Amino acid sequence: MKKSTLFFITMLFFSAVLFAQEKSVVVTVVDSDQVPIPGVSVVLKGTTKGGSTDFDGVVTIKLSSGDIIVVSSLGYTTKEVTVANEQNLKISISESLSQLDEVVIVAYGTQKRETVTSSVVQIDAEKLADVTTPEVASMLQGKVTGVQVLPGGGSPGASPSILIRGRSSINSTNSPLWVVDGVIIGNSDPKLNPNDVASISVLKDASATALYGNRGANGVIIVTSKRGKIGAKPQVKVSLKSGVNVFNPGNFRLMNSQELYDLHTEIGNPNPWFTEDLLNRDYDWVDGATQDAFVKDASITFTSATETHNLFMSMGYYNEEGTVIGNELDRYTFRTNLDYKITDKLTIKPKINFVFDGRDNTREANLYEAYTNMPWDNPFAEDGSVINANTSQGDDWLGRDKRNFFYDRQWNYSDSQSFDLFASFDFEYKLAPNLTFISTNNFRYGTYESFSYTDPRSNGGKSTNGSISDYTYRNLTRFTNQMLKYSNTFNDDHTINLLAGYEYNDGSSKNITTGSENVVVNGEVQSVGLKASVANGDASEFAQQSFLFSGDYDYKGLYFAKGSVRVDGASAFAKDYRYGTFYSIAAGWNIHKEDFFNIDDINILKLRASHGAVGNQPGGFGYLSTYDVKFQYAGIIAAKPLRLGTENLTWEKAIETNIGLESRFFNKVDLAVDFYNKENSGLLYYRALSDQTGFSGRYENIGSITNKGVEFSLGADIVNKDDFGINVGFNASFNQNNIKKLADGTDIISGSTILREGEELGTFYMRKWLGVNPGNGAPVYEKIEEDGTVSTTADYNDATVQIVGSSNPDFTGGFNTNIRYKNFTLSSNWSFAYGAELYNSSRNLFDSDGYYLQFNQMVLPEGSSRWENPGDIVTHPKPRIGGYPGSNQTSSRYLEDGSYLRLNNVRVSFDIPENVLSKIGVTGANIYLTGDNLATFTKFTGVDPTIGGAGGFTDLGYPIPKRYALGLNITF
C-alpha cells in the first residue's frame, strides 16, 4: 500500500474519532427571571463557530466536552461556560449594570452611559424587588450613594421621606421631584405597584436635573414602568407573597410591675395606694395594643411585544395589617402600557394606571396610652368586661390620665378610601429620518374620603352625645409636553442630539369637612345628627409653563459635552418675578479610549464635570396678602388680616458644581467618585410679624445654604462563574452643610433650633446638660457669663441657651452582598449613618426623675445608673417626687447619638429546575424567603433612629416592624 493511501486512511480514522466526540448541544439562554432571550450570540471561544438564539432563546451547536462557549448580548454581562457531557444546557445571563455602552434613563429621554456627563444612578427592577413594601421610595434604601431614605413610621402604607445630598431649604420642600414615564408627579412618593417598576434613575447634580428647572433643586427620581421584550414570547407572570410583621420596639423598653415598684420605692412614694399588693398586678399595655400582623401581596402581569406593538398589563393586590391593633391597608392597583406602531412614522403610547386604597373599620389602639399607662392598671374586669377608667373611683385606676383605649375602641372607629387615576395619551411622529416629534399628555384625578364615628356611649362622645365627621378631598392635575428631538451622526465621528420643548402643568384641589353632633347610635351619615357642628372648606390651584432646550455632542465616544436651558413661569410669584431661567453645562472624557492609554488592568476611566442652576418654589401664592373671612363683626361677615404678601418674592435657586470619575478595573471592579458643591440662595422663609401689623407673618427670601461633599460607590464581581458567583457593592456619602448668609446676619430661633450664619441647618439650640452633681445627685447645667466665663448651675432657668449639636450625619451609605450557587441565591442589603444627633423627646415623659409619678417609666439603657451616695459618678439624678425643676425639660440631656447600622433585608431564593417545570408547562419559577428590618445596631435608646425625618427630633412614634415573608414567582 502506498504511503499516501495509508496517510489518507489514518487521517480519515482520526477525523471520524473527532467527529464522534462532537455532539449537538441545545443551548437555552434566559435572563435573571428565567425568560428566554432571543438574539444572544453563542460561539465557541476563539472561533466564529456558533449562532444566535431564536425566538425561544434556543440555539443548537456541535460541541465537544471541555469546549468553552462565550455567551454575549448587548446590555447583558458576557459569560463563558465550559461544556461537560450535557446535551441540553441552560445558561442564565444578567443585565449589565457596569458597562458604559448601556442606555440609561435621563431627563426627557435616554443616553448611552459612556456619554453621560451628570451624576446619575440607575437601578433596574431585579435590584429593587428585595423588600416587601407598597411604596416605591422604600425600594431605594441603602442602594444609592448620597440618598437617604427615612421611614415615615411603621403604619401600613406610611411613605418615607428622601433626602438627596442633604437639606438645603428651610420652608420649601427638601424632597426630590418624582417623574413617572415622562410625567412630572410632584414631590410625594407616587402610588405605584413596585412590581410595575422596570428601573429607577436618581438624578443628583444640577446638570442632570436642570431640565426640570424650578423643581429640580432637591434632585429628581425618574421611574420607568415595565414593557415587554421585543421578540420574546407573550408571557404571564404571577407573583405571590405572604408575610408577618412583628412589633419592633428597638432599644426602648418600659418597666414591668416589679421594676416600676422598685423605682417608686427608691423615690419614696408616699401615697396610700403604694403597697406590695401592686405586685399582683402586671398588665403589659404595649403587648395588649400590638400584634403579629399579616401581609399579603399578589400581582399578575402580561407582556406581549412584536415589531408593531408592545403591551404590558398588571393587576396587584396588597394587604397589610398594622402591628398596632386596629389598622389595616388594602391596596388595589392596575396598569396598562401600550406602544403601538401604526406606521413607520407614527407610534401611539396610551397608558392608564389607577390605585385604590382602603382603610376600613379602623379601631386603632392608642400607642401613647399604651406607653404611658401603668402596669398596675388592668383594662379588663375579672368577668372580662372592659373597664371605664374615666369613671373609676379611688385607687381602682392609678394612671394620671385615666384612659383605657380598649373602652372607647368598642364603638368608635374611622375609615378612609382614596382613588388615584393616571391616564396618558402619548405619541411619537417621525418628521424626518433624524427628527422626531414627541407628545406627552397626562391627567391625574384623585379623591380622598375619610369618615370618623364617635359613639355617644364612649368617653369621647359624652360631651357631644356622639359625633360624625366627614372629610372629602379632590384634585385634578394636567400635564402636557410637546417636544422635538433631533439626532444625527456625521462622518461616523460626530454625534449631535438636540431637544426643544414646551411644557404646561396646572392643577386644582378642593376639600370639605362636615360634622354633626348628638347622633343616632351607629349612624354613618350626617343626617343622623341633630346638630351641625363643623362646615369647613378650602380650595387651591396652580399653573406653570416652561420652555426647555438641550443639546449634547459626542466625538467618537471619546469627548462629549452637554448644555441645557429651561425657562419656568409659575403662578406662585408676582408678575414681574414669575419667570426664572435655569441652565447647565457639562463635559466628559473617556480617557481609556485614548491611543496613549495602554493600562490593561484599567478597562474604563472616565472624567466628567458639570455646573448648573436649578430652583425651588413655595406652595400657594406667597406674594399675595391673605385674609380670614370666617370672621364676624357686629353680626355680619367680615375679614381680618392673616398673611402679609411679599410682592418681590422669588425663586430659591441652587447653583451646583460636580466633578466625577468613573472607572473599572480587571473587568471586575467598578468605582465611581463624585465631588460636589451646591449653594441654595434666596431661601424661602415664613417670618412671624408683630401683632401690631395685624398680620401673622410673611414669606421672605432670606439667605443661602451650602452643601458640599464627596460620594463614592464601589461594586465588584468577585466570582462570576456559571454555577457560582459573588457580588458586593458599597456606597458612602460625606456631606457638609453650612448656612452661608441670612438677612441682616440676624439669627432665627425656632423652638429648640437656630439658624445662624456659619452653622448648619438643623443646629440644636437649648440648655447644655453637664450631668449629675456627685455630691448631692442633682442635675448640673452650663452657664456662660457675658464675659465668656463658663460655670455650672443647678438652676435650669439660669442655664445658658446655646448651640449644643447638629442633626446632620457626618456620613451615610449602604452596602449589599449577593452570593449565587447553582439555583440558590443569598442576598443582603444594609444602610448606615454616622454622626447625627437626635433629640429623644419621649424621654421627657419616660425618663423624668419622678416628675411623672403616675406614668410608666423606661428601663434605663445598659451602662446607665442613678445616683445613690455622695461621690457616685452616674448618668441619672437621684429620683424624687416631682423630679427636679427643669430636669426633664428641653436640654442636651436628651440629645443622643443617632448613628446606626441597619440590616434592611436578607433574601434567600431558589430557581426551580427547568426539567421539573417543563412537565407542568411553566417557563420559570422562583421561590424565596425574605426578612426586612431584621436588626439595627445603634446606641439610640428610642425605638428607631430613622423615624422622624431629618429634623433631628424624634419620639416613640409607630415603630417600623420586622417582617418575614415567603414568596413565589411563576412565569408561563
Short mmCIF file of N, CA and C in Angstrom, two decimals, residues 675-753:
data_model
loop_
_atom_site.label_atom_id
_atom_site.label_comp_id
_atom_site.label_asym_id
_atom_site.label_seq_id
_atom_site.Cartn_x
_atom_site.Cartn_y
_atom_site.Cartn_z
N PHE A 675 -17.41 64.68 43.49
CA PHE A 675 -17.21 65.82 44.38
C PHE A 675 -18.21 66.90 43.96
N TYR A 676 -18.93 67.47 44.94
CA TYR A 676 -19.95 68.45 44.58
C TYR A 676 -19.94 69.62 45.56
N ASN A 677 -20.42 70.75 45.07
CA ASN A 677 -20.60 71.95 45.88
C ASN A 677 -21.87 72.63 45.40
N LYS A 678 -22.86 72.70 46.29
CA LYS A 678 -24.17 73.26 45.92
C LYS A 678 -24.52 74.39 46.88
N GLU A 679 -24.90 75.54 46.31
CA GLU A 679 -25.35 76.67 47.13
C GLU A 679 -26.78 77.03 46.77
N ASN A 680 -27.65 76.98 47.76
CA ASN A 680 -29.04 77.40 47.60
C ASN A 680 -29.19 78.83 48.12
N SER A 681 -29.57 79.74 47.25
CA SER A 681 -29.75 81.13 47.65
C SER A 681 -31.21 81.54 47.52
N GLY A 682 -31.55 82.70 48.11
CA GLY A 682 -32.95 83.16 48.09
C GLY A 682 -33.86 82.25 48.88
N LEU A 683 -33.36 81.71 50.00
CA LEU A 683 -34.14 80.75 50.78
C LEU A 683 -35.48 81.33 51.20
N LEU A 684 -36.52 80.56 50.98
CA LEU A 684 -37.86 80.99 51.35
C LEU A 684 -38.10 80.69 52.83
N TYR A 685 -38.57 81.72 53.56
CA TYR A 685 -38.79 81.56 54.98
C TYR A 685 -40.03 82.36 55.39
N TYR A 686 -40.87 81.74 56.23
CA TYR A 686 -42.05 82.44 56.72
C TYR A 686 -41.70 83.11 58.03
N ARG A 687 -41.59 84.44 57.98
CA ARG A 687 -41.16 85.21 59.15
C ARG A 687 -42.38 85.73 59.91
N ALA A 688 -42.42 85.46 61.21
CA ALA A 688 -43.51 85.97 62.05
C ALA A 688 -43.40 87.48 62.18
N LEU A 689 -44.54 88.17 62.20
CA LEU A 689 -44.58 89.62 62.33
C LEU A 689 -45.23 90.02 63.65
N SER A 690 -44.95 91.22 64.07
CA SER A 690 -45.52 91.75 65.30
C SER A 690 -47.04 91.83 65.19
N ASP A 691 -47.73 91.63 66.32
CA ASP A 691 -49.19 91.73 66.33
C ASP A 691 -49.66 93.12 65.89
N GLN A 692 -48.79 94.12 66.06
CA GLN A 692 -49.18 95.49 65.69
C GLN A 692 -49.44 95.62 64.19
N THR A 693 -48.85 94.73 63.38
CA THR A 693 -49.07 94.80 61.93
C THR A 693 -50.45 94.28 61.53
N GLY A 694 -51.04 93.46 62.40
CA GLY A 694 -52.31 92.85 62.06
C GLY A 694 -52.15 91.54 61.30
N PHE A 695 -50.93 91.24 60.86
CA PHE A 695 -50.68 90.02 60.10
C PHE A 695 -49.86 89.06 60.95
N SER A 696 -50.05 87.75 60.71
CA SER A 696 -49.29 86.75 61.46
C SER A 696 -47.86 86.66 60.97
N GLY A 697 -47.62 86.90 59.67
CA GLY A 697 -46.27 86.80 59.14
C GLY A 697 -46.26 86.97 57.63
N ARG A 698 -45.09 86.75 57.01
CA ARG A 698 -44.96 86.88 55.57
C ARG A 698 -43.79 86.01 55.09
N TYR A 699 -43.83 85.64 53.80
CA TYR A 699 -42.73 84.90 53.19
C TYR A 699 -41.65 85.87 52.74
N GLU A 700 -40.39 85.47 52.94
CA GLU A 700 -39.27 86.29 52.51
C GLU A 700 -38.18 85.40 51.94
N ASN A 701 -37.36 85.97 51.06
CA ASN A 701 -36.12 85.32 50.62
C ASN A 701 -35.01 85.82 51.54
N ILE A 702 -34.46 84.93 52.38
CA ILE A 702 -33.65 85.44 53.49
C ILE A 702 -32.15 85.15 53.40
N GLY A 703 -31.69 84.22 52.58
CA GLY A 703 -30.26 83.93 52.65
C GLY A 703 -29.86 82.75 51.80
N SER A 704 -28.77 82.07 52.20
CA SER A 704 -28.25 80.96 51.40
C SER A 704 -27.66 79.88 52.28
N ILE A 705 -27.67 78.66 51.75
CA ILE A 705 -27.12 77.49 52.43
C ILE A 705 -26.27 76.72 51.43
N THR A 706 -25.14 76.20 51.89
CA THR A 706 -24.29 75.39 51.02
C THR A 706 -24.28 73.94 51.51
N ASN A 707 -24.21 73.03 50.56
CA ASN A 707 -23.96 71.62 50.82
C ASN A 707 -22.82 71.21 49.93
N LYS A 708 -21.76 70.72 50.51
CA LYS A 708 -20.65 70.23 49.71
C LYS A 708 -20.18 68.91 50.27
N GLY A 709 -19.67 68.06 49.38
CA GLY A 709 -19.26 66.76 49.87
C GLY A 709 -18.67 65.89 48.80
N VAL A 710 -18.45 64.65 49.19
CA VAL A 710 -17.89 63.65 48.28
C VAL A 710 -18.70 62.37 48.42
N GLU A 711 -18.93 61.70 47.30
CA GLU A 711 -19.64 60.44 47.27
C GLU A 711 -18.78 59.41 46.54
N PHE A 712 -18.86 58.20 46.98
CA PHE A 712 -18.21 57.16 46.18
C PHE A 712 -18.98 55.85 46.30
N SER A 713 -18.93 55.09 45.23
CA SER A 713 -19.57 53.78 45.20
C SER A 713 -18.59 52.78 44.62
N LEU A 714 -18.66 51.57 45.13
CA LEU A 714 -17.76 50.51 44.74
C LEU A 714 -18.57 49.24 44.53
N GLY A 715 -18.36 48.59 43.40
CA GLY A 715 -19.01 47.32 43.12
C GLY A 715 -18.00 46.34 42.56
N ALA A 716 -18.13 45.06 42.94
CA ALA A 716 -17.14 44.08 42.49
C ALA A 716 -17.80 42.74 42.22
N ASP A 717 -17.52 42.18 41.04
CA ASP A 717 -17.88 40.79 40.74
C ASP A 717 -16.69 39.94 41.15
N ILE A 718 -16.69 39.52 42.41
CA ILE A 718 -15.54 38.79 42.93
C ILE A 718 -15.39 37.44 42.24
N VAL A 719 -16.50 36.75 42.08
CA VAL A 719 -16.53 35.48 41.34
C VAL A 719 -17.71 35.53 40.39
N ASN A 720 -17.49 35.14 39.13
CA ASN A 720 -18.59 35.15 38.17
C ASN A 720 -18.47 33.94 37.24
N LYS A 721 -18.76 32.77 37.82
CA LYS A 721 -18.77 31.55 37.05
C LYS A 721 -20.19 31.12 36.77
N ASP A 722 -20.33 30.09 35.94
CA ASP A 722 -21.66 29.67 35.53
C ASP A 722 -22.51 29.22 36.71
N ASP A 723 -21.93 28.45 37.65
CA ASP A 723 -22.72 27.92 38.75
C ASP A 723 -22.36 28.53 40.10
N PHE A 724 -21.53 29.58 40.08
CA PHE A 724 -21.14 30.19 41.35
C PHE A 724 -20.74 31.65 41.12
N GLY A 725 -21.26 32.53 41.95
CA GLY A 725 -20.92 33.94 41.80
C GLY A 725 -21.02 34.69 43.12
N ILE A 726 -20.14 35.66 43.30
CA ILE A 726 -20.18 36.54 44.47
C ILE A 726 -20.07 37.97 43.98
N ASN A 727 -21.02 38.80 44.38
CA ASN A 727 -21.02 40.20 44.00
C ASN A 727 -21.25 41.04 45.25
N VAL A 728 -20.49 42.13 45.39
CA VAL A 728 -20.66 43.02 46.53
C VAL A 728 -20.72 44.46 46.03
N GLY A 729 -21.37 45.31 46.80
CA GLY A 729 -21.44 46.73 46.48
C GLY A 729 -21.39 47.56 47.75
N PHE A 730 -20.81 48.75 47.65
CA PHE A 730 -20.67 49.63 48.81
C PHE A 730 -20.79 51.07 48.33
N ASN A 731 -21.47 51.90 49.11
CA ASN A 731 -21.53 53.33 48.79
C ASN A 731 -21.51 54.15 50.06
N ALA A 732 -20.94 55.33 49.97
CA ALA A 732 -20.87 56.23 51.12
C ALA A 732 -20.88 57.67 50.63
N SER A 733 -21.45 58.55 51.44
CA SER A 733 -21.53 59.97 51.11
C SER A 733 -21.16 60.80 52.33
N PHE A 734 -20.28 61.77 52.12
CA PHE A 734 -19.87 62.70 53.16
C PHE A 734 -20.38 64.09 52.76
N ASN A 735 -21.28 64.64 53.56
CA ASN A 735 -21.89 65.93 53.23
C ASN A 735 -21.69 66.92 54.35
N GLN A 736 -21.30 68.15 54.00
CA GLN A 736 -21.12 69.22 54.98
C GLN A 736 -22.09 70.35 54.66
N ASN A 737 -22.93 70.67 55.63
CA ASN A 737 -23.98 71.68 55.46
C ASN A 737 -23.58 72.94 56.20
N ASN A 738 -23.87 74.11 55.59
CA ASN A 738 -23.48 75.37 56.23
C ASN A 738 -24.42 76.49 55.80
N ILE A 739 -24.91 77.25 56.79
CA ILE A 739 -25.71 78.44 56.49
C ILE A 739 -24.75 79.57 56.16
N LYS A 740 -24.73 79.97 54.92
CA LYS A 740 -23.75 80.96 54.47
C LYS A 740 -24.20 82.39 54.73
N LYS A 741 -25.51 82.65 54.57
CA LYS A 741 -25.98 84.03 54.70
C LYS A 741 -27.42 84.05 55.17
N LEU A 742 -27.74 85.00 56.05
CA LEU A 742 -29.09 85.28 56.50
C LEU A 742 -29.37 86.77 56.36
N ALA A 743 -30.63 87.13 56.27
CA ALA A 743 -31.00 88.53 56.12
C ALA A 743 -30.45 89.34 57.30
N ASP A 744 -29.63 90.34 57.00
CA ASP A 744 -29.02 91.21 58.00
C ASP A 744 -28.13 90.44 58.98
N GLY A 745 -27.80 89.20 58.67
CA GLY A 745 -26.97 88.41 59.55
C GLY A 745 -27.62 88.06 60.87
N THR A 746 -28.95 88.20 60.95
CA THR A 746 -29.68 88.01 62.20
C THR A 746 -30.04 86.55 62.42
N ASP A 747 -29.79 86.05 63.62
CA ASP A 747 -30.17 84.67 63.96
C ASP A 747 -31.69 84.53 63.90
N ILE A 748 -32.10 83.33 63.52
CA ILE A 748 -33.53 82.99 63.54
C ILE A 748 -33.69 81.79 64.46
N ILE A 749 -34.36 82.00 65.59
CA ILE A 749 -34.55 80.95 66.57
C ILE A 749 -35.97 80.42 66.44
N SER A 750 -36.09 79.11 66.29
CA SER A 750 -37.39 78.47 66.16
C SER A 750 -37.43 77.27 67.09
N GLY A 751 -38.16 77.40 68.22
CA GLY A 751 -38.21 76.31 69.18
C GLY A 751 -36.84 76.03 69.74
N SER A 752 -36.35 74.82 69.51
CA SER A 752 -35.05 74.40 70.04
C SER A 752 -34.00 74.28 68.95
N THR A 753 -34.19 75.02 67.85
CA THR A 753 -33.20 75.06 66.78
C THR A 753 -32.88 76.52 66.46
#
